[in-house]
Short mmCIF file of C-alpha atoms in Angstrom, two decimals:
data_model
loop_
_atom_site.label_atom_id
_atom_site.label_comp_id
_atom_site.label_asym_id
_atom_site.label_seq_id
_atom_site.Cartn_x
_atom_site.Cartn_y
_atom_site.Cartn_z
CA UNK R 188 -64.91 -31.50 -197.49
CA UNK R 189 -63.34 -31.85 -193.75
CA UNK R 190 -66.18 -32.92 -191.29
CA UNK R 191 -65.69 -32.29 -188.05
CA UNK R 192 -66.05 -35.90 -185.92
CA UNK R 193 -66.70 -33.87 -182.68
CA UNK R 194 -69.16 -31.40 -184.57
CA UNK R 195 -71.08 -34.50 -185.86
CA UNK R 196 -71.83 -36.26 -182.68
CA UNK R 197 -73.07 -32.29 -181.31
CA UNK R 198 -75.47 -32.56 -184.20
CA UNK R 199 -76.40 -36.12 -183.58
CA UNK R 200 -77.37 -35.17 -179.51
CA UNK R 201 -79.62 -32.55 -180.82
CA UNK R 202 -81.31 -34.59 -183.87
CA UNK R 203 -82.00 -36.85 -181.01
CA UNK R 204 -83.33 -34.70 -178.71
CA UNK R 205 -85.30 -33.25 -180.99
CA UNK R 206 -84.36 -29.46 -180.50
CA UNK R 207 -81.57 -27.59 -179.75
CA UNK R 208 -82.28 -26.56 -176.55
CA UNK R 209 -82.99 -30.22 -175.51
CA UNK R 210 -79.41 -31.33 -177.32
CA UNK R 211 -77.92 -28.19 -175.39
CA UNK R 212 -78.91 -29.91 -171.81
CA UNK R 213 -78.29 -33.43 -172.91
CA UNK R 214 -74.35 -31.93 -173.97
CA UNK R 215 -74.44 -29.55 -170.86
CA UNK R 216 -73.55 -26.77 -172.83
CA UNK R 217 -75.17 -23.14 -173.53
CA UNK R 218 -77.67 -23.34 -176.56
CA UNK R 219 -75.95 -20.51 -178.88
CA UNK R 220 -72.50 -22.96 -178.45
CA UNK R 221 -74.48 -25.65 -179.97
CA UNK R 222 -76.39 -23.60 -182.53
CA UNK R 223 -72.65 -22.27 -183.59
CA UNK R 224 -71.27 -25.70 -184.25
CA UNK R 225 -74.49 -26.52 -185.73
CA UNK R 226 -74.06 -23.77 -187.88
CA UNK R 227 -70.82 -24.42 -189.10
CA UNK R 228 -70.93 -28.37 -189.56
CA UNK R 229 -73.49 -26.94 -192.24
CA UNK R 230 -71.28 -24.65 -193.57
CA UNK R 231 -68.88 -28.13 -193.86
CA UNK R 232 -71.56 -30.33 -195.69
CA UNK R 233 -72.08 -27.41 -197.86
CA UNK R 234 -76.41 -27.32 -197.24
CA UNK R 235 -78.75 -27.37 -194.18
CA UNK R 236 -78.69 -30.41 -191.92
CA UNK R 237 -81.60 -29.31 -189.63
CA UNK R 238 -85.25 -27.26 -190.37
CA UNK R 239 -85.82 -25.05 -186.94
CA UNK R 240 -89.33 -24.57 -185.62
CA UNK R 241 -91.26 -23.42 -182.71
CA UNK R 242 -91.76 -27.04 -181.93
CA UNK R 243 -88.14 -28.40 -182.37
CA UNK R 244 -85.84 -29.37 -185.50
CA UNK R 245 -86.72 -32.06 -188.33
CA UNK R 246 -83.95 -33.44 -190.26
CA UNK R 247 -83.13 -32.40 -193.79
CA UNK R 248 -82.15 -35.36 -196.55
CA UNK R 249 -78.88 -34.63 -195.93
CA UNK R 250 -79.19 -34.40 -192.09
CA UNK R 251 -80.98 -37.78 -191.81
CA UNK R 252 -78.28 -39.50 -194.05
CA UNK R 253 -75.35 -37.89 -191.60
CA UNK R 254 -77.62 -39.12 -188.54
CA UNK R 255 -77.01 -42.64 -189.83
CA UNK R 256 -73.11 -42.14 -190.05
CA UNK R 257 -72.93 -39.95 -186.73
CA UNK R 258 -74.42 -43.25 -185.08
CA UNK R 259 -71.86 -45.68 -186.57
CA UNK R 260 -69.03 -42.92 -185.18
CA UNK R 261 -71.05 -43.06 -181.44
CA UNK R 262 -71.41 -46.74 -181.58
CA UNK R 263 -67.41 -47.15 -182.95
CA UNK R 264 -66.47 -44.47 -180.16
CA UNK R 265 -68.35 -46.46 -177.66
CA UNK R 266 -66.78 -49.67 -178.47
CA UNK R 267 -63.28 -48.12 -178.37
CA UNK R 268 -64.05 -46.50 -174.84
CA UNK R 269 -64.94 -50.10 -173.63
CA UNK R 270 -61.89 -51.90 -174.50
CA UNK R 271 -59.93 -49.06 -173.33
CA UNK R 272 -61.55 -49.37 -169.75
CA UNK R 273 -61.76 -53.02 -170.37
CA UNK R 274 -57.79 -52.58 -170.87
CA UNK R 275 -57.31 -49.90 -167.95
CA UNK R 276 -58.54 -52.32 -165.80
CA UNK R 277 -56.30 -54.89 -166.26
CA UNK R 278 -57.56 -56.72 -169.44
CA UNK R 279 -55.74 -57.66 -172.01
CA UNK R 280 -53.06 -60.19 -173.81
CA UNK R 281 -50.05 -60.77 -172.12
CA UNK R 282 -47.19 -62.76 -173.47
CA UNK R 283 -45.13 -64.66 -171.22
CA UNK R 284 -41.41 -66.48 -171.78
CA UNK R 285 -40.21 -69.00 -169.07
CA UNK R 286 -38.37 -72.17 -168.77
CA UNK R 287 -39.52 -75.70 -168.34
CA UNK R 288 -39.80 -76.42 -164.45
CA UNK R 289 -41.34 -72.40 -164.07
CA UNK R 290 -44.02 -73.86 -166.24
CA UNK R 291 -44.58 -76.86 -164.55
CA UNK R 292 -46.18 -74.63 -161.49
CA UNK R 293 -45.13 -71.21 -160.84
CA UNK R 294 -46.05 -69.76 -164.30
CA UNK R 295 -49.80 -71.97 -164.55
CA UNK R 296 -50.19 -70.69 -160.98
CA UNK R 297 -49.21 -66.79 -161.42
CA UNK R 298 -51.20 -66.58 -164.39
CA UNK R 299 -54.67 -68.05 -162.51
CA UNK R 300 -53.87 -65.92 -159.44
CA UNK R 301 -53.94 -63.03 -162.23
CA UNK R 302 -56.79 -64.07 -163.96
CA UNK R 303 -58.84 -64.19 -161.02
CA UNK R 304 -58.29 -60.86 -159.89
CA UNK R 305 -59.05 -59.67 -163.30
CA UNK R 306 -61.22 -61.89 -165.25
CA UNK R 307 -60.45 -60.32 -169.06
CA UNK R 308 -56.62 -61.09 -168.94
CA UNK R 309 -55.51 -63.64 -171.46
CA UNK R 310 -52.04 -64.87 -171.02
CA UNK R 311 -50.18 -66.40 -173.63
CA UNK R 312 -47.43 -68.63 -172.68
CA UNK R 313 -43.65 -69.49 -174.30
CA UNK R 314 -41.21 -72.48 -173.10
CA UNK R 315 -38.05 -70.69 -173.67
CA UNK R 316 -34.40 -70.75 -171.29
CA UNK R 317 -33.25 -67.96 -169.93
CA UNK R 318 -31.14 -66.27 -172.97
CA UNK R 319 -33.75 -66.75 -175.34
CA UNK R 320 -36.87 -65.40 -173.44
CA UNK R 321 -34.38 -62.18 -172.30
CA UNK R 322 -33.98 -61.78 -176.32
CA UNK R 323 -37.82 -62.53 -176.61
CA UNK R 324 -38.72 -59.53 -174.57
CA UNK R 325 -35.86 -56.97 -176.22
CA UNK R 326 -37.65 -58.15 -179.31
CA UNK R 327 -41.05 -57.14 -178.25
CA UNK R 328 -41.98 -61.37 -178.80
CA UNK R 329 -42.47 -61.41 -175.25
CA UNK R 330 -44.02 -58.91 -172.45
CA UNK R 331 -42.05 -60.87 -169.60
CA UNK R 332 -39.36 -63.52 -169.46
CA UNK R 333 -39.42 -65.91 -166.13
CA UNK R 334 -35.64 -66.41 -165.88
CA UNK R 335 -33.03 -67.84 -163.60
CA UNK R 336 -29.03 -67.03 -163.18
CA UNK R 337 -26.35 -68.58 -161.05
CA UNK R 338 -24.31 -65.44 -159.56
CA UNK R 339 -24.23 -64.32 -163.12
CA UNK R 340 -23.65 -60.35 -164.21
CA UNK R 341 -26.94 -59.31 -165.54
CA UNK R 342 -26.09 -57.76 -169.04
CA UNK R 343 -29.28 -56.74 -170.09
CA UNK R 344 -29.46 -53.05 -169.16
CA UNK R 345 -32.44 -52.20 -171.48
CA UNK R 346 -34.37 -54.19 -169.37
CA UNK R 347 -36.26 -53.99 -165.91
CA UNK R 348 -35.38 -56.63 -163.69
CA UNK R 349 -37.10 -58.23 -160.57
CA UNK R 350 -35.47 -60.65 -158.29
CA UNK R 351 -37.90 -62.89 -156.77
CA UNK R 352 -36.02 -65.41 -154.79
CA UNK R 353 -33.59 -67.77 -154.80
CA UNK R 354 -34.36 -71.59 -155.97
CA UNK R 355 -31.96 -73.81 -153.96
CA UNK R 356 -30.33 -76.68 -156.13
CA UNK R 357 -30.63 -80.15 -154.35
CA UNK R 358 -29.18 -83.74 -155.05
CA UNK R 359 -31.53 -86.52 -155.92
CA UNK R 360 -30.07 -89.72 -154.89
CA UNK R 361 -32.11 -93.36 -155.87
CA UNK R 362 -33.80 -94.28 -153.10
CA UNK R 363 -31.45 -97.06 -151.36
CA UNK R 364 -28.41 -94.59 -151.62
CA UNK R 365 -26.10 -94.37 -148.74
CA UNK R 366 -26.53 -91.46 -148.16
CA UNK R 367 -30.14 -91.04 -149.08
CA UNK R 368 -31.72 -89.90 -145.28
CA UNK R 369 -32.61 -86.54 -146.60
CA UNK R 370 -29.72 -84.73 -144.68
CA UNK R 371 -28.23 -82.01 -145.72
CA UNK R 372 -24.88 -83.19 -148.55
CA UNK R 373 -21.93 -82.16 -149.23
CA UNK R 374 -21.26 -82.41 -152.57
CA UNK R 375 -17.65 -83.95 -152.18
CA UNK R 376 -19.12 -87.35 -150.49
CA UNK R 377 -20.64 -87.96 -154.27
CA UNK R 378 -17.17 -87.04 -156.46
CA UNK R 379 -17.03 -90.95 -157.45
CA UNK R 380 -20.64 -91.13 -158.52
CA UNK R 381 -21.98 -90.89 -161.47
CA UNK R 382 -24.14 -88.06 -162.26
CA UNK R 383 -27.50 -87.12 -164.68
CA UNK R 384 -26.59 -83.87 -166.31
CA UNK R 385 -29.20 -81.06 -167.21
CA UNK R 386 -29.66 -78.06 -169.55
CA UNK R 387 -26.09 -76.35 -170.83
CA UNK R 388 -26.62 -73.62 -167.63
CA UNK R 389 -27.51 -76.21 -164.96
CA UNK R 390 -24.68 -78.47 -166.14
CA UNK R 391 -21.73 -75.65 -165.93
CA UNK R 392 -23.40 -74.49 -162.55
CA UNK R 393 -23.14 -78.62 -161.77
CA UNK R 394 -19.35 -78.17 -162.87
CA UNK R 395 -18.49 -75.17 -161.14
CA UNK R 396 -19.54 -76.57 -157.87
CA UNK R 397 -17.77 -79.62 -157.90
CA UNK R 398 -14.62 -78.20 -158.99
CA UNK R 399 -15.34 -75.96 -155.75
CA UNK R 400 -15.45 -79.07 -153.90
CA UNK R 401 -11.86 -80.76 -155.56
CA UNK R 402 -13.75 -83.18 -158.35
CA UNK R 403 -14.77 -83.10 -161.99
CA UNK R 404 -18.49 -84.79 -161.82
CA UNK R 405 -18.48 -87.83 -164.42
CA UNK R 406 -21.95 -86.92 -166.75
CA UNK R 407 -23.00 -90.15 -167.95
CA UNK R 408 -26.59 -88.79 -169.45
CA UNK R 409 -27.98 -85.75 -170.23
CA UNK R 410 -31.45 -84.57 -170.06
CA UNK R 411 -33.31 -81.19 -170.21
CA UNK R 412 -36.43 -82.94 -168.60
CA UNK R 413 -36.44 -82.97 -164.73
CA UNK R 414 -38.99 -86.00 -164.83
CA UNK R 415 -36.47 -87.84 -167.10
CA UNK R 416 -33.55 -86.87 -164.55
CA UNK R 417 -35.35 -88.49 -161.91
CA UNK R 418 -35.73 -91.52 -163.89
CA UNK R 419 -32.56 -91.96 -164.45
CA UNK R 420 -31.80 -91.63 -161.16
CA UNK R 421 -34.02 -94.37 -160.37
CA UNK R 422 -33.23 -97.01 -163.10
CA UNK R 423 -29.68 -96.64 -163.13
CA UNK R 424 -28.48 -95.87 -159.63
CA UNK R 425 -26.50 -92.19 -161.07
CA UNK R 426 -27.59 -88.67 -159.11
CA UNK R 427 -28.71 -85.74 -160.23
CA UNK R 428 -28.79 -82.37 -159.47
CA UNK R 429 -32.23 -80.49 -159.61
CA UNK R 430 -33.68 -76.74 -158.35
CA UNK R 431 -36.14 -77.29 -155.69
CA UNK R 432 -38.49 -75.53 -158.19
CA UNK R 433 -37.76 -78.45 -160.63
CA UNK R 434 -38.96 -81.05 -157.77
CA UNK R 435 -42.22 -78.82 -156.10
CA UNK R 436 -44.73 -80.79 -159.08
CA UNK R 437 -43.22 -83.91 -159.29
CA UNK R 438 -41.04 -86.23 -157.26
CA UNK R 439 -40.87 -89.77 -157.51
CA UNK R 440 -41.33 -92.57 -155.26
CA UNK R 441 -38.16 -94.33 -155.62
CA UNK R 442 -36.05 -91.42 -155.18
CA UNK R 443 -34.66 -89.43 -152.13
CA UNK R 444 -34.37 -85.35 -152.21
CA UNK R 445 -31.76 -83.73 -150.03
CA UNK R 446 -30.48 -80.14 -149.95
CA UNK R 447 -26.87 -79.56 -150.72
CA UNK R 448 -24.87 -78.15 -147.59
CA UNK R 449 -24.08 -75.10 -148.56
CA UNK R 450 -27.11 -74.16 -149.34
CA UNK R 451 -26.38 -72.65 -153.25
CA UNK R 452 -28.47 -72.84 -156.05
CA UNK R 453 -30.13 -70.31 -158.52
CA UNK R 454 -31.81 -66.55 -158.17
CA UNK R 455 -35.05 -66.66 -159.98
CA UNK R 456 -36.44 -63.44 -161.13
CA UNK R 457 -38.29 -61.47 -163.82
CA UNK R 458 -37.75 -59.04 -166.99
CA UNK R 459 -39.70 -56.62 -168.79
CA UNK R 460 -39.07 -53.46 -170.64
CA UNK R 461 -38.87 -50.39 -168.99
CA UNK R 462 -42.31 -48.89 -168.53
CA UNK R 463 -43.90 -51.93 -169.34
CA UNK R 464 -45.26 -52.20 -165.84
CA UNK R 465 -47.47 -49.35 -166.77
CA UNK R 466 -49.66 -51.50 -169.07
CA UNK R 467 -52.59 -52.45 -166.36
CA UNK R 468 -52.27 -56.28 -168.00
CA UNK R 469 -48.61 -56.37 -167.41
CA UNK R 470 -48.74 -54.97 -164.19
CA UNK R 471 -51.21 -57.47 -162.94
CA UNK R 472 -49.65 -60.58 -163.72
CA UNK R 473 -46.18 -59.33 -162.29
CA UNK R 474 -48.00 -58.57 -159.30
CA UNK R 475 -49.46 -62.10 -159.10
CA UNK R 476 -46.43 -63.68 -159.38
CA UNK R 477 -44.67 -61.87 -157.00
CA UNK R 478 -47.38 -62.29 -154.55
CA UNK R 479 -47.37 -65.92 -155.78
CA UNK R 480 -43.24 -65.83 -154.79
CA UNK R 481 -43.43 -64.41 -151.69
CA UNK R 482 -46.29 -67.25 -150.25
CA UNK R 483 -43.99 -69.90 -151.64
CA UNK R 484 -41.28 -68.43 -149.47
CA UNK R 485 -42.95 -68.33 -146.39
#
């Protein structure tokens, strides 16, 4: 026995009605369409489902018994159609992979932006670098990865990428530095000093500048914490060298920010897989964040 899903809810609209006339204008439909599938979900069940009389239909045994089922299937059906509007809307789970000083604002700040707008979004959040939330999303761990690069070839092709900005890299000098009036630095007038080094990326982008400039930066501590950078900064009298990003949440009192001179630092942007921005969920929070960008950058 195949029973017809489609064939059963016909049959429950009329048991409800109460004729098939009535079930024929509740379905819009002609009444000898109805009476047809009528006929032939009884054929299916093997014995009559409904007794006809000038007055209406009453249910057989076996009709009241499939009315019971044929409500389940309405009320499953009309659960499904809700989360799928629910989820056509915008609602939904959305996993998100980003490093440490994204998550210190941007990220908490995109996903409440997103939220807002549509109230059934659940975000679910990952402190990865760069390399490892990229792999996150080609793995499907991930819906987005908040990344940065330093003029770096982007090598993942099976991904979509959006550039949001750049994140300028600036030197954090203790607070009774020479040279610690805020003005803009050149990073040559600090080859003899020594310097707080950060994650492996940060560090060789560190590195690459200063050999640009005719020095090899002495590292004399290494932290992946830009709170702990400052610190040291602070207690020992080194410098550091942090994104602005790194420095919107949190700077200390007993250190001086300045921007470097020539202005480099660090694109910031996005990465899903392709047609991912389809998803209503996904599409939302990458929308709120670069809405979120773009009024940072103003």
């Amino acid at each position: 026995m195949q029973l017809d899903p489609r064939r059963i809810l016909i049959f429950r609209t009329v048991a409800r009605e109460g004729s098939v006339s009535g079930g024929a204008r509740a379905l819009g439909w002609t009444q000898p369409a109805v009476s047809q599938h009528i006929r032939l979900l009884e054929e299916e069940v093997g014995q009559g489902l409904l007794l006809r009389s000038s007055t209406g239909v009453t249910l057989t045994e076996a009709g009241q018994r499939l009315l019971r089922h044929a409500d389940g299937i309405a009320g499953l059906l009309g659960s499904a159609e809700a989360e799928l509007r629910s989820l056509a809307e915008g609602a939904g789970t959305v996993t998100i992979a980003a490093f440490p000083s994204a998550l210190a604002d941007f990220v908490p700040r995109s996903i409440a932006a997103a939220r807002l707008a549509v109230p059934g979004l659940t975000a679910r959040v990952i402190e990865l670098e760069p390399p490892e939330a990229i792999e996150a999303v080609l793995a499907g761990d991930a819906d987005v990865a908040v990344a940065f690069e330093y003029d770096e070839l982007h090598d993942d092709v099976q991904l979509t990428r959006i550039a949001l900005g750049a994140d300028p890299s600036c030197i954090v000098l203790p607070i009774d530095h020479p040279l610690a009036d805020g003005s803009p630095i050149e990073l040559a007038s600090l080859a003899g000093a020594d310097w707080v080094g950060g994650c492996e990326r940060c560090r060789r982008h560190l590195e690459s500048l200063a050999a640009d400039a005719g020095f090899a930066p002495t590292i004399q501590f290494e932290t992946d914490d830009f709170v702990a950078a400052q610190s040291f900064v602070a207690a020992t009298g080194s410098v550091t060298l942090l994104p602005s990003m790194a420095l919107r949440v949190l700077t200390r009192d007993d250190v001086v920010v300045a921007p470097l001179a020539d202005g480099s630092g660090r694109t910031v942007s996005l990465r899903h897989r392709h047609g991912a921005e389809r998803v209503p969920a996904i599409r939302t929070v990458l929308d709120a964040m670069q809405q979120l960008w773009s009024e940072r950058a103003r």
